[in-house]
Amino acid sequence: MNSFTTRELDRIIEMAWEDRTTFEAIQFQFGLEEHDVISLMRREMKPSSFRMWRKRVQGRKTKHQKLRAFEKGRFKCSRQKQITHNKISKR
């Protein structure tokens, strides 16, 4: 497994927690496959937090690009803040 900076680890964990961020997006950005993300989450999180995350993610269609109902574009809430280069812009 690659050695990531603390900032990159935080971003990977954040992306894994997001319901609409696919494992394919994490693989594209960081080169980690689904089983690598699961191993990373198991290693970096408390056991109870990891179990809660696995329960949420398991079987969730939005975490896998092939299972999504839409193919082109992406969902973005009108209230979502602008995100630039993985940094949340401030007002």
mmCIF file of N, CA and C in Angstrom:
data_model
loop_
_atom_site.group_PDB
_atom_site.id
_atom_site.type_symbol
_atom_site.label_atom_id
_atom_site.label_comp_id
_atom_site.label_asym_id
_atom_site.label_seq_id
_atom_site.Cartn_x
_atom_site.Cartn_y
_atom_site.Cartn_z
ATOM 1 N N MET A 1 0.850 -1.182 0.000
ATOM 2 C CA MET A 1 0.000 0.000 0.000
ATOM 3 C C MET A 1 0.893 1.242 0.000
ATOM 4 N N ASN A 2 0.457 2.235 -0.725
ATOM 5 C CA ASN A 2 1.224 3.482 -0.813
ATOM 6 C C ASN A 2 1.316 4.162 0.544
ATOM 7 N N SER A 3 2.365 4.965 0.702
ATOM 8 C CA SER A 3 2.454 5.750 1.926
ATOM 9 C C SER A 3 1.857 7.122 1.620
ATOM 10 N N PHE A 4 0.849 7.484 2.365
ATOM 11 C CA PHE A 4 0.124 8.730 2.152
ATOM 12 C C PHE A 4 0.437 9.714 3.262
ATOM 13 N N THR A 5 0.330 10.990 2.941
ATOM 14 C CA THR A 5 0.479 12.017 3.964
ATOM 15 C C THR A 5 -0.774 12.016 4.823
ATOM 16 N N THR A 6 -0.696 12.682 5.942
ATOM 17 C CA THR A 6 -1.860 12.780 6.832
ATOM 18 C C THR A 6 -3.024 13.444 6.118
ATOM 19 N N ARG A 7 -2.733 14.443 5.341
ATOM 20 C CA ARG A 7 -3.780 15.157 4.600
ATOM 21 C C ARG A 7 -4.449 14.236 3.578
ATOM 22 N N GLU A 8 -3.664 13.428 2.877
ATOM 23 C CA GLU A 8 -4.224 12.494 1.904
ATOM 24 C C GLU A 8 -5.055 11.416 2.591
ATOM 25 N N LEU A 9 -4.574 10.902 3.732
ATOM 26 C CA LEU A 9 -5.349 9.918 4.490
ATOM 27 C C LEU A 9 -6.691 10.495 4.926
ATOM 28 N N ASP A 10 -6.679 11.723 5.411
ATOM 29 C CA ASP A 10 -7.920 12.377 5.824
ATOM 30 C C ASP A 10 -8.884 12.498 4.655
ATOM 31 N N ARG A 11 -8.360 12.832 3.480
ATOM 32 C CA ARG A 11 -9.214 12.986 2.301
ATOM 33 C C ARG A 11 -9.776 11.642 1.847
ATOM 34 N N ILE A 12 -8.980 10.593 1.898
ATOM 35 C CA ILE A 12 -9.459 9.261 1.515
ATOM 36 C C ILE A 12 -10.575 8.814 2.456
ATOM 37 N N ILE A 13 -10.376 9.016 3.755
ATOM 38 C CA ILE A 13 -11.397 8.643 4.742
ATOM 39 C C ILE A 13 -12.661 9.473 4.525
ATOM 40 N N GLU A 14 -12.501 10.752 4.259
ATOM 41 C CA GLU A 14 -13.650 11.617 3.994
ATOM 42 C C GLU A 14 -14.416 11.141 2.765
ATOM 43 N N MET A 15 -13.696 10.812 1.704
ATOM 44 C CA MET A 15 -14.351 10.332 0.485
ATOM 45 C C MET A 15 -15.051 8.997 0.722
ATOM 46 N N ALA A 16 -14.444 8.128 1.529
ATOM 47 C CA ALA A 16 -15.059 6.833 1.820
ATOM 48 C C ALA A 16 -16.344 7.003 2.628
ATOM 49 N N TRP A 17 -16.403 7.993 3.502
ATOM 50 C CA TRP A 17 -17.595 8.246 4.313
ATOM 51 C C TRP A 17 -18.721 8.851 3.489
ATOM 52 N N GLU A 18 -18.387 9.606 2.444
ATOM 53 C CA GLU A 18 -19.419 10.254 1.630
ATOM 54 C C GLU A 18 -20.218 9.204 0.875
ATOM 55 N N ASP A 19 -21.534 9.321 0.926
ATOM 56 C CA ASP A 19 -22.396 8.333 0.288
ATOM 57 C C ASP A 19 -22.268 8.346 -1.233
ATOM 58 N N ARG A 20 -22.118 9.493 -1.822
ATOM 59 C CA ARG A 20 -22.136 9.590 -3.282
ATOM 60 C C ARG A 20 -20.766 9.520 -3.932
ATOM 61 N N THR A 21 -19.707 9.411 -3.161
ATOM 62 C CA THR A 21 -18.370 9.258 -3.731
ATOM 63 C C THR A 21 -18.118 7.777 -3.947
ATOM 64 N N THR A 22 -17.882 7.391 -5.188
ATOM 65 C CA THR A 22 -17.710 5.985 -5.516
ATOM 66 C C THR A 22 -16.298 5.502 -5.180
ATOM 67 N N PHE A 23 -16.187 4.198 -5.035
ATOM 68 C CA PHE A 23 -14.872 3.604 -4.838
ATOM 69 C C PHE A 23 -14.004 3.827 -6.075
ATOM 70 N N GLU A 24 -14.650 3.901 -7.246
ATOM 71 C CA GLU A 24 -13.906 4.161 -8.478
ATOM 72 C C GLU A 24 -13.272 5.544 -8.464
ATOM 73 N N ALA A 25 -13.948 6.523 -7.863
ATOM 74 C CA ALA A 25 -13.386 7.872 -7.755
ATOM 75 C C ALA A 25 -12.163 7.873 -6.842
ATOM 76 N N ILE A 26 -12.223 7.111 -5.766
ATOM 77 C CA ILE A 26 -11.080 7.003 -4.859
ATOM 78 C C ILE A 26 -9.923 6.306 -5.574
ATOM 79 N N GLN A 27 -10.245 5.276 -6.349
ATOM 80 C CA GLN A 27 -9.201 4.572 -7.091
ATOM 81 C C GLN A 27 -8.569 5.495 -8.132
ATOM 82 N N PHE A 28 -9.365 6.281 -8.828
ATOM 83 C CA PHE A 28 -8.851 7.203 -9.841
ATOM 84 C C PHE A 28 -7.919 8.240 -9.215
ATOM 85 N N GLN A 29 -8.313 8.774 -8.069
ATOM 86 C CA GLN A 29 -7.540 9.849 -7.456
ATOM 87 C C GLN A 29 -6.335 9.353 -6.663
ATOM 88 N N PHE A 30 -6.473 8.227 -5.963
ATOM 89 C CA PHE A 30 -5.412 7.777 -5.061
ATOM 90 C C PHE A 30 -4.824 6.402 -5.408
ATOM 91 N N GLY A 31 -5.411 5.694 -6.372
ATOM 92 C CA GLY A 31 -4.882 4.402 -6.772
ATOM 93 C C GLY A 31 -5.205 3.267 -5.823
ATOM 94 N N LEU A 32 -6.222 3.426 -4.988
ATOM 95 C CA LEU A 32 -6.619 2.385 -4.033
ATOM 96 C C LEU A 32 -7.880 1.689 -4.525
ATOM 97 N N GLU A 33 -7.843 0.371 -4.583
ATOM 98 C CA GLU A 33 -9.039 -0.380 -4.935
ATOM 99 C C GLU A 33 -9.931 -0.503 -3.702
ATOM 100 N N GLU A 34 -11.132 -1.026 -3.902
ATOM 101 C CA GLU A 34 -12.105 -1.115 -2.802
ATOM 102 C C GLU A 34 -11.541 -1.865 -1.603
ATOM 103 N N HIS A 35 -10.906 -3.005 -1.814
ATOM 104 C CA HIS A 35 -10.381 -3.781 -0.681
ATOM 105 C C HIS A 35 -9.246 -3.023 0.022
ATOM 106 N N ASP A 36 -8.495 -2.192 -0.723
ATOM 107 C CA ASP A 36 -7.462 -1.368 -0.094
ATOM 108 C C ASP A 36 -8.077 -0.279 0.788
ATOM 109 N N VAL A 37 -9.179 0.298 0.310
ATOM 110 C CA VAL A 37 -9.874 1.333 1.091
ATOM 111 C C VAL A 37 -10.424 0.716 2.373
ATOM 112 N N ILE A 38 -10.981 -0.480 2.271
ATOM 113 C CA ILE A 38 -11.520 -1.165 3.451
ATOM 114 C C ILE A 38 -10.405 -1.443 4.456
ATOM 115 N N SER A 39 -9.259 -1.898 3.971
ATOM 116 C CA SER A 39 -8.117 -2.157 4.861
ATOM 117 C C SER A 39 -7.638 -0.875 5.526
ATOM 118 N N LEU A 40 -7.572 0.204 4.749
ATOM 119 C CA LEU A 40 -7.147 1.497 5.290
ATOM 120 C C LEU A 40 -8.122 1.979 6.364
ATOM 121 N N MET A 41 -9.411 1.862 6.090
ATOM 122 C CA MET A 41 -10.421 2.296 7.054
ATOM 123 C C MET A 41 -10.328 1.446 8.337
ATOM 124 N N ARG A 42 -10.108 0.151 8.188
ATOM 125 C CA ARG A 42 -9.981 -0.728 9.352
ATOM 126 C C ARG A 42 -8.775 -0.320 10.198
ATOM 127 N N ARG A 43 -7.678 0.032 9.526
ATOM 128 C CA ARG A 43 -6.446 0.394 10.229
ATOM 129 C C ARG A 43 -6.528 1.773 10.888
ATOM 130 N N GLU A 44 -7.195 2.729 10.252
ATOM 131 C CA GLU A 44 -7.183 4.119 10.713
ATOM 132 C C GLU A 44 -8.327 4.483 11.656
ATOM 133 N N MET A 45 -9.356 3.670 11.702
ATOM 134 C CA MET A 45 -10.529 4.022 12.508
ATOM 135 C C MET A 45 -10.633 3.149 13.755
ATOM 136 N N LYS A 46 -11.413 3.636 14.716
ATOM 137 C CA LYS A 46 -11.729 2.823 15.881
ATOM 138 C C LYS A 46 -12.585 1.645 15.410
ATOM 139 N N PRO A 47 -12.494 0.503 16.078
ATOM 140 C CA PRO A 47 -13.273 -0.666 15.645
ATOM 141 C C PRO A 47 -14.781 -0.397 15.529
ATOM 142 N N SER A 48 -15.337 0.335 16.470
ATOM 143 C CA SER A 48 -16.775 0.600 16.427
ATOM 144 C C SER A 48 -17.131 1.506 15.245
ATOM 145 N N SER A 49 -16.284 2.484 14.947
ATOM 146 C CA SER A 49 -16.517 3.369 13.803
ATOM 147 C C SER A 49 -16.396 2.603 12.499
ATOM 148 N N PHE A 50 -15.412 1.706 12.423
ATOM 149 C CA PHE A 50 -15.250 0.895 11.229
ATOM 150 C C PHE A 50 -16.473 0.018 11.004
ATOM 151 N N ARG A 51 -16.978 -0.644 12.039
ATOM 152 C CA ARG A 51 -18.165 -1.494 11.900
ATOM 153 C C ARG A 51 -19.366 -0.685 11.438
ATOM 154 N N MET A 52 -19.534 0.518 11.980
ATOM 155 C CA MET A 52 -20.645 1.381 11.586
ATOM 156 C C MET A 52 -20.508 1.769 10.106
ATOM 157 N N TRP A 53 -19.300 2.108 9.666
ATOM 158 C CA TRP A 53 -19.063 2.485 8.272
ATOM 159 C C TRP A 53 -19.339 1.304 7.340
ATOM 160 N N ARG A 54 -18.835 0.119 7.694
ATOM 161 C CA ARG A 54 -19.051 -1.060 6.851
ATOM 162 C C ARG A 54 -20.532 -1.392 6.719
ATOM 163 N N LYS A 55 -21.259 -1.242 7.814
ATOM 164 C CA LYS A 55 -22.694 -1.517 7.784
ATOM 165 C C LYS A 55 -23.398 -0.547 6.827
ATOM 166 N N ARG A 56 -22.972 0.716 6.835
ATOM 167 C CA ARG A 56 -23.569 1.722 5.949
ATOM 168 C C ARG A 56 -23.207 1.480 4.486
ATOM 169 N N VAL A 57 -21.968 1.126 4.223
ATOM 170 C CA VAL A 57 -21.464 1.044 2.855
ATOM 171 C C VAL A 57 -21.860 -0.257 2.161
ATOM 172 N N GLN A 58 -21.961 -1.325 2.921
ATOM 173 C CA GLN A 58 -22.230 -2.627 2.331
ATOM 174 C C GLN A 58 -23.565 -2.626 1.596
ATOM 175 N N GLY A 59 -23.513 -2.919 0.318
ATOM 176 C CA GLY A 59 -24.727 -2.983 -0.486
ATOM 177 C C GLY A 59 -25.246 -1.641 -0.951
ATOM 178 N N ARG A 60 -24.546 -0.571 -0.670
ATOM 179 C CA ARG A 60 -24.998 0.763 -1.078
ATOM 180 C C ARG A 60 -24.687 0.964 -2.552
ATOM 181 N N LYS A 61 -25.735 1.216 -3.349
ATOM 182 C CA LYS A 61 -25.566 1.343 -4.789
ATOM 183 C C LYS A 61 -24.753 2.571 -5.181
ATOM 184 N N THR A 62 -24.800 3.629 -4.393
ATOM 185 C CA THR A 62 -24.106 4.857 -4.774
ATOM 186 C C THR A 62 -22.601 4.753 -4.608
ATOM 187 N N LYS A 63 -22.099 3.743 -3.919
ATOM 188 C CA LYS A 63 -20.659 3.594 -3.733
ATOM 189 C C LYS A 63 -20.001 2.853 -4.902
ATOM 190 N N HIS A 64 -20.807 2.326 -5.830
ATOM 191 C CA HIS A 64 -20.270 1.600 -6.982
ATOM 192 C C HIS A 64 -20.829 2.219 -8.255
ATOM 193 N N GLN A 65 -19.949 2.665 -9.112
ATOM 194 C CA GLN A 65 -20.361 3.384 -10.315
ATOM 195 C C GLN A 65 -21.264 2.543 -11.209
ATOM 196 N N LYS A 66 -21.009 1.251 -11.322
ATOM 197 C CA LYS A 66 -21.810 0.388 -12.197
ATOM 198 C C LYS A 66 -23.237 0.207 -11.685
ATOM 199 N N LEU A 67 -23.458 0.370 -10.395
ATOM 200 C CA LEU A 67 -24.783 0.159 -9.811
ATOM 201 C C LEU A 67 -25.620 1.426 -9.739
ATOM 202 N N ARG A 68 -25.045 2.559 -10.097
ATOM 203 C CA ARG A 68 -25.769 3.823 -10.002
ATOM 204 C C ARG A 68 -26.891 3.893 -11.021
ATOM 205 N N ALA A 69 -27.925 4.652 -10.696
ATOM 206 C CA ALA A 69 -29.069 4.797 -11.592
ATOM 207 C C ALA A 69 -28.761 5.753 -12.743
ATOM 208 N N PHE A 70 -27.837 6.672 -12.578
ATOM 209 C CA PHE A 70 -27.494 7.617 -13.638
ATOM 210 C C PHE A 70 -26.065 7.367 -14.092
ATOM 211 N N GLU A 71 -25.809 7.603 -15.367
ATOM 212 C CA GLU A 71 -24.491 7.317 -15.917
ATOM 213 C C GLU A 71 -23.669 8.563 -16.188
ATOM 214 N N LYS A 72 -24.304 9.605 -16.676
ATOM 215 C CA LYS A 72 -23.559 10.815 -17.025
ATOM 216 C C LYS A 72 -23.817 11.896 -15.993
ATOM 217 N N GLY A 73 -22.818 12.739 -15.811
ATOM 218 C CA GLY A 73 -22.973 13.831 -14.860
ATOM 219 C C GLY A 73 -22.835 13.341 -13.435
ATOM 220 N N ARG A 74 -23.205 14.210 -12.518
ATOM 221 C CA ARG A 74 -23.154 13.831 -11.118
ATOM 222 C C ARG A 74 -24.171 14.659 -10.360
ATOM 223 N N PHE A 75 -24.597 14.176 -9.233
ATOM 224 C CA PHE A 75 -25.526 14.907 -8.391
ATOM 225 C C PHE A 75 -24.766 15.972 -7.616
ATOM 226 N N LYS A 76 -25.299 17.163 -7.573
ATOM 227 C CA LYS A 76 -24.712 18.213 -6.750
ATOM 228 C C LYS A 76 -25.851 19.037 -6.164
ATOM 229 N N CYS A 77 -25.899 19.097 -4.877
ATOM 230 C CA CYS A 77 -26.912 19.874 -4.188
ATOM 231 C C CYS A 77 -26.676 21.350 -4.456
ATOM 232 N N SER A 78 -27.739 22.105 -4.606
ATOM 233 C CA SER A 78 -27.606 23.538 -4.879
ATOM 234 C C SER A 78 -26.982 24.272 -3.700
ATOM 235 N N ARG A 79 -27.034 23.680 -2.507
ATOM 236 C CA ARG A 79 -26.455 24.316 -1.323
ATOM 237 C C ARG A 79 -25.025 23.872 -1.040
ATOM 238 N N GLN A 80 -24.491 22.971 -1.880
ATOM 239 C CA GLN A 80 -23.136 22.472 -1.667
ATOM 240 C C GLN A 80 -22.121 23.572 -1.947
ATOM 241 N N LYS A 81 -21.139 23.682 -1.075
ATOM 242 C CA LYS A 81 -20.092 24.679 -1.261
ATOM 243 C C LYS A 81 -19.215 24.298 -2.438
ATOM 244 N N GLN A 82 -18.588 25.286 -3.029
ATOM 245 C CA GLN A 82 -17.657 25.028 -4.116
ATOM 246 C C GLN A 82 -16.451 24.270 -3.579
ATOM 247 N N ILE A 83 -15.998 23.278 -4.313
ATOM 248 C CA ILE A 83 -14.823 22.517 -3.910
ATOM 249 C C ILE A 83 -13.778 22.662 -5.012
ATOM 250 N N THR A 84 -12.598 23.120 -4.645
ATOM 251 C CA THR A 84 -11.531 23.331 -5.599
ATOM 252 C C THR A 84 -10.277 22.633 -5.115
ATOM 253 N N HIS A 85 -9.752 21.757 -5.928
ATOM 254 C CA HIS A 85 -8.528 21.027 -5.605
ATOM 255 C C HIS A 85 -8.587 20.392 -4.221
ATOM 256 N N ASN A 86 -9.731 19.786 -3.877
ATOM 257 C CA ASN A 86 -9.944 19.095 -2.594
ATOM 258 C C ASN A 86 -9.879 20.017 -1.392
ATOM 259 N N LYS A 87 -9.976 21.318 -1.615
ATOM 260 C CA LYS A 87 -10.025 22.263 -0.495
ATOM 261 C C LYS A 87 -11.400 22.924 -0.520
ATOM 262 N N ILE A 88 -12.069 22.926 0.592
ATOM 263 C CA ILE A 88 -13.385 23.549 0.655
ATOM 264 C C ILE A 88 -13.185 25.050 0.739
ATOM 265 N N SER A 89 -13.787 25.749 -0.220
ATOM 266 C CA SER A 89 -13.635 27.205 -0.259
ATOM 267 C C SER A 89 -14.368 27.848 0.902
ATOM 268 N N LYS A 90 -13.796 28.893 1.401
ATOM 269 C CA LYS A 90 -14.434 29.640 2.490
ATOM 270 C C LYS A 90 -15.243 30.769 1.905
ATOM 271 N N ARG A 91 -16.237 31.215 2.648
ATOM 272 C CA ARG A 91 -17.108 32.282 2.162
ATOM 273 C C ARG A 91 -16.416 33.583 2.039
#
